[in-house]
Short mmCIF file of N, CA, C and O in Angstrom, two decimals:
data_model
loop_
_atom_site.label_atom_id
_atom_site.label_comp_id
_atom_site.label_asym_id
_atom_site.label_seq_id
_atom_site.Cartn_x
_atom_site.Cartn_y
_atom_site.Cartn_z
N MET A 3 20.31 51.56 -13.83
CA MET A 3 19.16 51.03 -14.52
C MET A 3 19.18 49.50 -14.57
O MET A 3 18.16 48.88 -14.41
N ASN A 4 20.34 48.91 -14.76
CA ASN A 4 20.44 47.46 -14.83
C ASN A 4 20.14 46.80 -13.48
O ASN A 4 19.64 45.69 -13.44
N ALA A 5 20.44 47.48 -12.39
CA ALA A 5 20.16 46.93 -11.06
C ALA A 5 18.66 46.78 -10.85
O ALA A 5 18.20 45.82 -10.23
N TRP A 6 17.84 47.70 -11.34
CA TRP A 6 16.39 47.61 -11.20
C TRP A 6 15.83 46.41 -11.98
O TRP A 6 14.91 45.74 -11.54
N LYS A 7 16.39 46.14 -13.15
CA LYS A 7 15.95 44.99 -13.94
C LYS A 7 16.24 43.68 -13.21
O LYS A 7 15.46 42.74 -13.25
N LEU A 8 17.36 43.61 -12.52
CA LEU A 8 17.69 42.40 -11.76
C LEU A 8 16.76 42.21 -10.57
O LEU A 8 16.43 41.09 -10.20
N LEU A 9 16.34 43.30 -9.95
CA LEU A 9 15.42 43.20 -8.82
C LEU A 9 14.06 42.64 -9.25
O LEU A 9 13.42 41.91 -8.51
N PHE A 10 13.61 42.97 -10.45
CA PHE A 10 12.34 42.44 -10.94
C PHE A 10 12.44 40.95 -11.28
O PHE A 10 11.47 40.21 -11.18
N ALA A 11 13.59 40.48 -11.69
CA ALA A 11 13.79 39.07 -12.05
C ALA A 11 14.03 38.20 -10.83
O ALA A 11 13.83 36.97 -10.89
N ALA A 12 14.40 38.76 -9.69
CA ALA A 12 14.71 37.97 -8.49
C ALA A 12 13.54 37.12 -8.02
O ALA A 12 13.73 35.94 -7.69
N PRO A 13 12.28 37.61 -7.97
CA PRO A 13 11.18 36.74 -7.54
C PRO A 13 10.95 35.55 -8.47
O PRO A 13 10.58 34.47 -8.03
N ILE A 14 11.20 35.73 -9.75
CA ILE A 14 11.01 34.63 -10.71
C ILE A 14 12.05 33.55 -10.46
O ILE A 14 11.73 32.36 -10.42
N PHE A 15 13.30 33.94 -10.25
CA PHE A 15 14.35 32.96 -9.97
C PHE A 15 14.09 32.24 -8.65
O PHE A 15 14.34 31.05 -8.52
N ALA A 16 13.59 32.96 -7.65
CA ALA A 16 13.29 32.35 -6.36
C ALA A 16 12.16 31.34 -6.48
O ALA A 16 12.18 30.27 -5.88
N ALA A 17 11.13 31.64 -7.29
CA ALA A 17 10.01 30.71 -7.48
C ALA A 17 10.46 29.44 -8.18
O ALA A 17 10.03 28.34 -7.84
N ILE A 18 11.33 29.59 -9.16
CA ILE A 18 11.84 28.41 -9.87
C ILE A 18 12.70 27.55 -8.94
O ILE A 18 12.60 26.32 -8.94
N ALA A 19 13.50 28.18 -8.11
CA ALA A 19 14.38 27.43 -7.20
C ALA A 19 13.59 26.69 -6.14
O ALA A 19 13.98 25.61 -5.69
N MET A 20 12.44 27.25 -5.70
CA MET A 20 11.65 26.61 -4.64
C MET A 20 10.58 25.67 -5.17
O MET A 20 9.91 25.01 -4.40
N SER A 21 10.41 25.58 -6.48
CA SER A 21 9.40 24.68 -7.03
C SER A 21 9.84 23.23 -6.83
O SER A 21 11.03 22.92 -6.87
N PRO A 22 8.88 22.33 -6.61
CA PRO A 22 9.26 20.93 -6.39
C PRO A 22 9.87 20.33 -7.65
O PRO A 22 9.40 20.59 -8.75
N GLN A 23 10.90 19.59 -7.47
CA GLN A 23 11.56 18.94 -8.59
C GLN A 23 10.85 17.62 -8.86
O GLN A 23 9.67 17.51 -8.66
N ASP A 24 11.53 16.61 -9.25
CA ASP A 24 10.95 15.31 -9.56
C ASP A 24 10.33 14.71 -8.31
O ASP A 24 11.04 14.34 -7.38
N PRO A 25 8.99 14.57 -8.24
CA PRO A 25 8.37 14.05 -7.02
C PRO A 25 8.63 12.57 -6.79
O PRO A 25 8.54 12.08 -5.69
N LYS A 26 8.95 11.82 -7.85
CA LYS A 26 9.20 10.39 -7.71
C LYS A 26 10.68 10.12 -7.83
O LYS A 26 11.27 10.30 -8.89
N PRO A 27 11.34 9.70 -6.74
CA PRO A 27 12.76 9.41 -6.84
C PRO A 27 13.02 8.22 -7.75
O PRO A 27 12.16 7.37 -7.95
N SER A 28 14.20 8.15 -8.32
CA SER A 28 14.53 7.06 -9.23
C SER A 28 14.51 5.73 -8.48
O SER A 28 14.92 5.63 -7.34
N GLY A 29 13.96 4.71 -9.14
CA GLY A 29 13.87 3.39 -8.52
C GLY A 29 12.61 3.19 -7.70
O GLY A 29 12.36 2.10 -7.21
N ALA A 30 11.78 4.20 -7.53
CA ALA A 30 10.55 4.06 -6.75
C ALA A 30 9.48 3.38 -7.60
O ALA A 30 9.43 3.54 -8.81
N THR A 31 8.63 2.60 -6.96
CA THR A 31 7.55 1.93 -7.67
C THR A 31 6.33 2.84 -7.74
O THR A 31 6.13 3.70 -6.90
N ILE A 32 5.53 2.63 -8.75
CA ILE A 32 4.31 3.41 -8.93
C ILE A 32 3.25 2.84 -8.00
O ILE A 32 3.05 1.63 -7.92
N ALA A 33 2.56 3.71 -7.29
CA ALA A 33 1.54 3.26 -6.34
C ALA A 33 0.31 2.76 -7.09
O ALA A 33 -0.06 3.28 -8.14
N ASP A 34 -0.32 1.73 -6.54
CA ASP A 34 -1.54 1.18 -7.11
C ASP A 34 -2.73 2.03 -6.73
O ASP A 34 -2.77 2.63 -5.66
N ILE A 35 -3.72 2.06 -7.61
CA ILE A 35 -4.99 2.71 -7.32
C ILE A 35 -5.97 1.59 -6.99
O ILE A 35 -6.20 0.70 -7.80
N VAL A 36 -6.54 1.63 -5.79
CA VAL A 36 -7.37 0.53 -5.31
C VAL A 36 -8.78 1.04 -5.03
O VAL A 36 -8.96 2.11 -4.45
N THR A 37 -9.77 0.25 -5.45
CA THR A 37 -11.16 0.53 -5.13
C THR A 37 -11.88 -0.80 -4.93
O THR A 37 -11.43 -1.84 -5.42
N ILE A 38 -12.96 -0.76 -4.21
CA ILE A 38 -13.78 -1.96 -4.01
C ILE A 38 -15.13 -1.69 -4.62
O ILE A 38 -15.79 -0.69 -4.30
N ARG A 39 -15.57 -2.59 -5.52
CA ARG A 39 -16.84 -2.42 -6.22
C ARG A 39 -17.65 -3.69 -6.08
O ARG A 39 -17.11 -4.79 -5.99
N THR A 40 -18.95 -3.54 -6.10
CA THR A 40 -19.85 -4.68 -6.11
C THR A 40 -20.14 -5.02 -7.56
O THR A 40 -20.72 -4.21 -8.29
N ILE A 41 -19.72 -6.20 -7.98
CA ILE A 41 -19.95 -6.64 -9.36
C ILE A 41 -20.59 -8.02 -9.34
O ILE A 41 -20.53 -8.75 -8.34
N SER A 42 -21.21 -8.37 -10.47
CA SER A 42 -21.80 -9.69 -10.58
C SER A 42 -21.05 -10.57 -11.57
O SER A 42 -21.06 -11.79 -11.45
N GLU A 43 -20.39 -9.93 -12.55
CA GLU A 43 -19.72 -10.71 -13.58
C GLU A 43 -18.61 -9.88 -14.22
O GLU A 43 -18.68 -8.66 -14.29
N LEU A 44 -17.59 -10.57 -14.70
CA LEU A 44 -16.49 -9.97 -15.45
C LEU A 44 -16.48 -10.61 -16.82
O LEU A 44 -16.45 -11.83 -16.94
N HIS A 45 -16.55 -9.77 -17.86
CA HIS A 45 -16.43 -10.25 -19.24
C HIS A 45 -15.13 -9.69 -19.80
O HIS A 45 -14.85 -8.50 -19.64
N TYR A 46 -14.34 -10.53 -20.44
CA TYR A 46 -13.14 -10.04 -21.10
C TYR A 46 -12.97 -10.73 -22.45
O TYR A 46 -13.49 -11.82 -22.67
N THR A 47 -12.28 -10.05 -23.35
CA THR A 47 -12.03 -10.56 -24.69
C THR A 47 -10.53 -10.78 -24.84
O THR A 47 -9.77 -9.81 -24.95
N PRO A 48 -10.08 -12.04 -24.82
CA PRO A 48 -8.65 -12.29 -25.01
C PRO A 48 -8.22 -11.98 -26.44
O PRO A 48 -9.04 -11.65 -27.29
N LEU A 49 -6.94 -12.08 -26.69
CA LEU A 49 -6.41 -11.74 -28.00
C LEU A 49 -6.98 -12.63 -29.10
O LEU A 49 -7.01 -12.23 -30.26
N GLY A 50 -7.46 -13.83 -28.76
CA GLY A 50 -8.08 -14.73 -29.73
C GLY A 50 -9.42 -14.23 -30.24
O GLY A 50 -9.85 -14.61 -31.32
N GLY A 51 -10.12 -13.43 -29.46
CA GLY A 51 -11.36 -12.83 -29.91
C GLY A 51 -12.64 -13.37 -29.31
O GLY A 51 -13.66 -12.73 -29.39
N ALA A 52 -12.64 -14.56 -28.70
CA ALA A 52 -13.86 -15.13 -28.13
C ALA A 52 -14.06 -14.57 -26.72
O ALA A 52 -13.16 -14.62 -25.88
N SER A 53 -15.24 -14.03 -26.44
CA SER A 53 -15.53 -13.43 -25.14
C SER A 53 -15.61 -14.48 -24.04
O SER A 53 -16.14 -15.57 -24.25
N VAL A 54 -15.09 -14.16 -22.86
CA VAL A 54 -15.08 -15.07 -21.72
C VAL A 54 -15.82 -14.39 -20.57
O VAL A 54 -15.63 -13.21 -20.31
N SER A 55 -16.65 -15.15 -19.87
CA SER A 55 -17.41 -14.63 -18.75
C SER A 55 -16.97 -15.32 -17.47
O SER A 55 -16.89 -16.55 -17.41
N VAL A 56 -16.68 -14.52 -16.43
CA VAL A 56 -16.27 -15.06 -15.14
C VAL A 56 -17.24 -14.53 -14.09
O VAL A 56 -17.35 -13.32 -13.91
N PRO A 57 -17.96 -15.41 -13.38
CA PRO A 57 -18.87 -14.93 -12.33
C PRO A 57 -18.09 -14.34 -11.16
O PRO A 57 -17.03 -14.84 -10.79
N ALA A 58 -18.62 -13.28 -10.58
CA ALA A 58 -17.92 -12.58 -9.49
C ALA A 58 -17.92 -13.39 -8.20
O ALA A 58 -17.12 -13.10 -7.32
N ARG A 59 -18.77 -14.38 -8.08
CA ARG A 59 -18.84 -15.13 -6.81
C ARG A 59 -17.54 -15.87 -6.51
O ARG A 59 -17.28 -16.23 -5.37
N SER A 60 -16.69 -16.08 -7.53
CA SER A 60 -15.44 -16.79 -7.29
C SER A 60 -14.22 -15.87 -7.31
O SER A 60 -13.13 -16.30 -6.98
N VAL A 61 -14.38 -14.60 -7.69
CA VAL A 61 -13.25 -13.68 -7.83
C VAL A 61 -13.13 -12.80 -6.59
O VAL A 61 -14.11 -12.25 -6.11
N VAL A 62 -11.92 -12.66 -6.07
CA VAL A 62 -11.65 -11.81 -4.92
C VAL A 62 -11.04 -10.48 -5.36
O VAL A 62 -11.37 -9.43 -4.84
N GLU A 63 -10.14 -10.55 -6.34
CA GLU A 63 -9.40 -9.36 -6.76
C GLU A 63 -9.16 -9.38 -8.26
O GLU A 63 -8.85 -10.42 -8.84
N VAL A 64 -9.31 -8.22 -8.89
CA VAL A 64 -9.00 -8.03 -10.31
C VAL A 64 -7.93 -6.95 -10.37
O VAL A 64 -8.13 -5.84 -9.90
N ARG A 65 -6.78 -7.29 -10.95
CA ARG A 65 -5.68 -6.32 -11.08
C ARG A 65 -5.52 -5.98 -12.56
O ARG A 65 -5.43 -6.87 -13.41
N TYR A 66 -5.46 -4.69 -12.86
CA TYR A 66 -5.39 -4.17 -14.21
C TYR A 66 -4.05 -3.46 -14.38
O TYR A 66 -3.78 -2.49 -13.69
N MET A 67 -3.19 -3.99 -15.26
CA MET A 67 -1.91 -3.36 -15.53
C MET A 67 -2.02 -2.57 -16.82
O MET A 67 -2.30 -3.14 -17.88
N ASP A 68 -1.80 -1.27 -16.73
CA ASP A 68 -2.01 -0.40 -17.88
C ASP A 68 -0.74 0.00 -18.60
O ASP A 68 -0.76 0.89 -19.44
N ASP A 69 0.36 -0.65 -18.32
CA ASP A 69 1.63 -0.31 -18.99
C ASP A 69 2.12 -1.46 -19.86
O ASP A 69 3.31 -1.71 -19.96
N HIS A 70 1.19 -2.14 -20.51
CA HIS A 70 1.54 -3.32 -21.30
C HIS A 70 1.33 -3.07 -22.80
O HIS A 70 0.79 -3.90 -23.52
N GLY A 71 1.70 -1.91 -23.27
CA GLY A 71 1.57 -1.61 -24.70
C GLY A 71 0.13 -1.37 -25.10
O GLY A 71 -0.63 -0.73 -24.39
N ASP A 72 -0.26 -1.91 -26.26
CA ASP A 72 -1.61 -1.70 -26.78
C ASP A 72 -2.65 -2.59 -26.11
O ASP A 72 -3.84 -2.31 -26.19
N ASN A 73 -2.22 -3.67 -25.50
CA ASN A 73 -3.14 -4.60 -24.86
C ASN A 73 -3.27 -4.31 -23.37
O ASN A 73 -2.53 -3.52 -22.81
N ILE A 74 -4.20 -5.01 -22.74
CA ILE A 74 -4.45 -4.87 -21.31
C ILE A 74 -4.09 -6.18 -20.64
O ILE A 74 -4.41 -7.25 -21.15
N ARG A 75 -3.41 -6.12 -19.52
CA ARG A 75 -3.08 -7.32 -18.77
C ARG A 75 -3.94 -7.35 -17.52
O ARG A 75 -3.97 -6.40 -16.75
N LEU A 76 -4.66 -8.45 -17.32
CA LEU A 76 -5.51 -8.65 -16.15
C LEU A 76 -4.96 -9.79 -15.31
O LEU A 76 -4.59 -10.84 -15.84
N GLU A 77 -4.94 -9.58 -14.01
CA GLU A 77 -4.65 -10.65 -13.06
C GLU A 77 -5.93 -10.90 -12.29
O GLU A 77 -6.54 -9.95 -11.77
N LEU A 78 -6.34 -12.13 -12.20
CA LEU A 78 -7.53 -12.51 -11.43
C LEU A 78 -7.10 -13.39 -10.28
O LEU A 78 -6.40 -14.39 -10.48
N ILE A 79 -7.50 -13.04 -9.07
CA ILE A 79 -7.21 -13.84 -7.89
C ILE A 79 -8.55 -14.37 -7.38
O ILE A 79 -9.49 -13.58 -7.18
N TYR A 80 -8.64 -15.68 -7.19
CA TYR A 80 -9.91 -16.34 -6.84
C TYR A 80 -9.97 -16.65 -5.35
O TYR A 80 -8.96 -16.63 -4.65
N ASP A 81 -11.19 -17.00 -4.90
CA ASP A 81 -11.44 -17.35 -3.49
C ASP A 81 -10.54 -18.47 -2.99
O ASP A 81 -10.02 -18.41 -1.88
N ASN A 82 -10.36 -19.49 -3.81
CA ASN A 82 -9.62 -20.66 -3.37
C ASN A 82 -8.10 -20.51 -3.52
O ASN A 82 -7.36 -21.46 -3.34
N GLY A 83 -7.63 -19.29 -3.87
CA GLY A 83 -6.20 -19.06 -4.01
C GLY A 83 -5.67 -19.23 -5.41
O GLY A 83 -4.48 -19.03 -5.65
N ASP A 84 -6.54 -19.63 -6.36
CA ASP A 84 -6.10 -19.77 -7.74
C ASP A 84 -5.75 -18.41 -8.33
O ASP A 84 -6.20 -17.37 -7.85
N TYR A 85 -4.97 -18.44 -9.38
CA TYR A 85 -4.46 -17.23 -10.01
C TYR A 85 -4.59 -17.37 -11.51
O TYR A 85 -4.38 -18.44 -12.07
N SER A 86 -4.96 -16.28 -12.17
CA SER A 86 -5.05 -16.28 -13.63
C SER A 86 -4.53 -14.95 -14.14
O SER A 86 -4.84 -13.90 -13.58
N MET A 87 -3.74 -14.98 -15.22
CA MET A 87 -3.29 -13.76 -15.86
C MET A 87 -3.64 -13.85 -17.33
O MET A 87 -3.34 -14.85 -17.99
N GLN A 88 -4.29 -12.81 -17.83
CA GLN A 88 -4.74 -12.79 -19.21
C GLN A 88 -4.27 -11.49 -19.87
O GLN A 88 -4.30 -10.44 -19.25
N THR A 89 -3.86 -11.59 -21.12
CA THR A 89 -3.63 -10.41 -21.94
C THR A 89 -4.86 -10.27 -22.81
O THR A 89 -5.18 -11.17 -23.59
N VAL A 90 -5.57 -9.16 -22.66
CA VAL A 90 -6.89 -9.03 -23.27
C VAL A 90 -6.96 -7.76 -24.12
O VAL A 90 -6.15 -6.84 -23.99
N GLN A 91 -7.98 -7.73 -24.99
CA GLN A 91 -8.27 -6.56 -25.81
C GLN A 91 -9.13 -5.57 -25.03
O GLN A 91 -9.00 -4.37 -25.20
N GLY A 92 -10.02 -6.07 -24.19
CA GLY A 92 -10.91 -5.23 -23.41
C GLY A 92 -11.65 -6.06 -22.38
O GLY A 92 -11.68 -7.29 -22.44
N PHE A 93 -12.28 -5.39 -21.40
CA PHE A 93 -13.04 -6.10 -20.40
C PHE A 93 -14.21 -5.24 -19.93
O PHE A 93 -14.21 -4.02 -20.09
N HIS A 94 -15.21 -5.91 -19.36
CA HIS A 94 -16.40 -5.25 -18.85
C HIS A 94 -16.68 -5.78 -17.45
O HIS A 94 -16.58 -6.98 -17.21
N LEU A 95 -17.06 -4.89 -16.55
CA LEU A 95 -17.50 -5.28 -15.21
C LEU A 95 -18.99 -5.04 -15.13
O LEU A 95 -19.45 -3.90 -15.29
N LEU A 96 -19.75 -6.10 -14.93
CA LEU A 96 -21.20 -5.99 -14.83
C LEU A 96 -21.59 -5.91 -13.37
O LEU A 96 -21.17 -6.73 -12.56
N GLN A 97 -22.41 -4.90 -13.02
CA GLN A 97 -22.76 -4.68 -11.63
C GLN A 97 -24.11 -5.23 -11.24
O GLN A 97 -24.35 -5.50 -10.08
N SER A 98 -25.02 -5.37 -12.19
CA SER A 98 -26.34 -5.88 -11.84
C SER A 98 -26.44 -7.35 -12.23
O SER A 98 -25.77 -7.82 -13.13
N GLY A 99 -27.28 -8.05 -11.52
CA GLY A 99 -27.46 -9.47 -11.79
C GLY A 99 -27.31 -10.27 -10.51
O GLY A 99 -26.96 -9.74 -9.45
N GLY A 100 -27.57 -11.55 -10.61
CA GLY A 100 -27.47 -12.43 -9.45
C GLY A 100 -26.04 -12.73 -9.09
O GLY A 100 -25.13 -12.66 -9.91
N GLY A 101 -25.81 -13.05 -7.84
CA GLY A 101 -24.48 -13.43 -7.39
C GLY A 101 -23.51 -12.28 -7.25
O GLY A 101 -22.31 -12.46 -7.43
N SER A 102 -23.99 -11.08 -6.95
CA SER A 102 -23.11 -9.93 -6.80
C SER A 102 -22.28 -10.05 -5.52
O SER A 102 -22.74 -10.58 -4.52
N ARG A 103 -21.06 -9.54 -5.57
CA ARG A 103 -20.20 -9.51 -4.40
C ARG A 103 -19.20 -8.38 -4.54
O ARG A 103 -18.95 -7.87 -5.62
N GLU A 104 -18.59 -8.00 -3.44
CA GLU A 104 -17.58 -6.96 -3.45
C GLU A 104 -16.25 -7.55 -3.92
O GLU A 104 -15.80 -8.57 -3.40
N VAL A 105 -15.65 -6.89 -4.90
CA VAL A 105 -14.40 -7.34 -5.48
C VAL A 105 -13.41 -6.18 -5.43
O VAL A 105 -13.77 -5.03 -5.71
N ARG A 106 -12.20 -6.48 -5.06
CA ARG A 106 -11.15 -5.46 -4.99
C ARG A 106 -10.59 -5.25 -6.39
O ARG A 106 -10.11 -6.18 -7.04
N LEU A 107 -10.65 -4.01 -6.90
CA LEU A 107 -10.12 -3.66 -8.21
C LEU A 107 -8.86 -2.83 -8.02
O LEU A 107 -8.88 -1.84 -7.30
N VAL A 108 -7.78 -3.25 -8.65
CA VAL A 108 -6.49 -2.59 -8.48
C VAL A 108 -5.95 -2.22 -9.85
O VAL A 108 -5.86 -3.06 -10.74
N ARG A 109 -5.59 -0.94 -10.01
CA ARG A 109 -4.96 -0.49 -11.25
C ARG A 109 -3.52 -0.11 -10.92
O ARG A 109 -3.28 0.68 -10.02
N GLY A 110 -2.58 -0.70 -11.64
CA GLY A 110 -1.18 -0.43 -11.34
C GLY A 110 -0.27 -0.76 -12.50
O GLY A 110 -0.70 -0.88 -13.63
N ALA A 111 0.98 -0.91 -12.19
CA ALA A 111 2.01 -1.19 -13.19
C ALA A 111 2.43 -2.66 -13.11
O ALA A 111 2.20 -3.34 -12.11
N SER A 112 3.05 -3.14 -14.17
CA SER A 112 3.50 -4.53 -14.20
C SER A 112 4.54 -4.81 -13.13
O SER A 112 4.70 -5.95 -12.70
N SER A 113 5.25 -3.79 -12.68
CA SER A 113 6.23 -4.00 -11.62
C SER A 113 5.57 -4.34 -10.28
O SER A 113 6.22 -4.87 -9.39
N ASN A 114 4.28 -4.06 -10.14
CA ASN A 114 3.55 -4.37 -8.91
C ASN A 114 2.63 -5.58 -9.07
O ASN A 114 1.64 -5.70 -8.36
N MET A 115 2.96 -6.46 -10.00
CA MET A 115 2.12 -7.64 -10.21
C MET A 115 2.04 -8.49 -8.96
O MET A 115 2.96 -8.51 -8.15
N ARG A 116 0.95 -9.19 -8.80
CA ARG A 116 0.76 -10.06 -7.65
C ARG A 116 1.56 -11.36 -7.80
O ARG A 116 2.05 -11.90 -6.85
N PHE A 117 1.68 -11.86 -9.03
CA PHE A 117 2.43 -13.07 -9.27
C PHE A 117 3.91 -12.74 -9.30
O PHE A 117 4.29 -11.73 -9.86
N PRO A 118 4.78 -13.50 -8.75
CA PRO A 118 4.61 -14.78 -8.10
C PRO A 118 4.44 -14.69 -6.59
O PRO A 118 4.56 -15.69 -5.91
N ARG A 119 4.15 -13.51 -6.05
CA ARG A 119 4.01 -13.36 -4.61
C ARG A 119 2.58 -13.71 -4.19
O ARG A 119 1.81 -12.84 -3.80
N LEU A 120 2.22 -14.95 -4.29
CA LEU A 120 0.88 -15.39 -3.90
C LEU A 120 0.82 -15.62 -2.40
O LEU A 120 1.83 -15.94 -1.77
N PRO A 121 -0.38 -15.48 -1.81
CA PRO A 121 -0.50 -15.70 -0.36
C PRO A 121 -0.23 -17.13 0.04
O PRO A 121 -0.31 -18.02 -0.72
#
């Protein structure tokens, strides 16, 4: 009788043994999520509270780091090679309006920051 009980449990043990273990090996970096959107303006609210508006005509890439605690960290890369990093409470991407352009939006971890590896 006990042998029959073990035969019923064998498929369960086999399924557990063949299931994928940790898909991310230790020390691996988290992949960035990248999209390209047409925007006209970026509004963000820094920790000080006053809203800031950045026209999209000068921005090439916006990087959003979501592993920075309660706040949001934004990296802005401009046409002329300038770089800006802000810790903000929130941000808005406006798509309609004059001066729209395609901007690369990247969501990732702080370990994949663009700074100091500038072009």
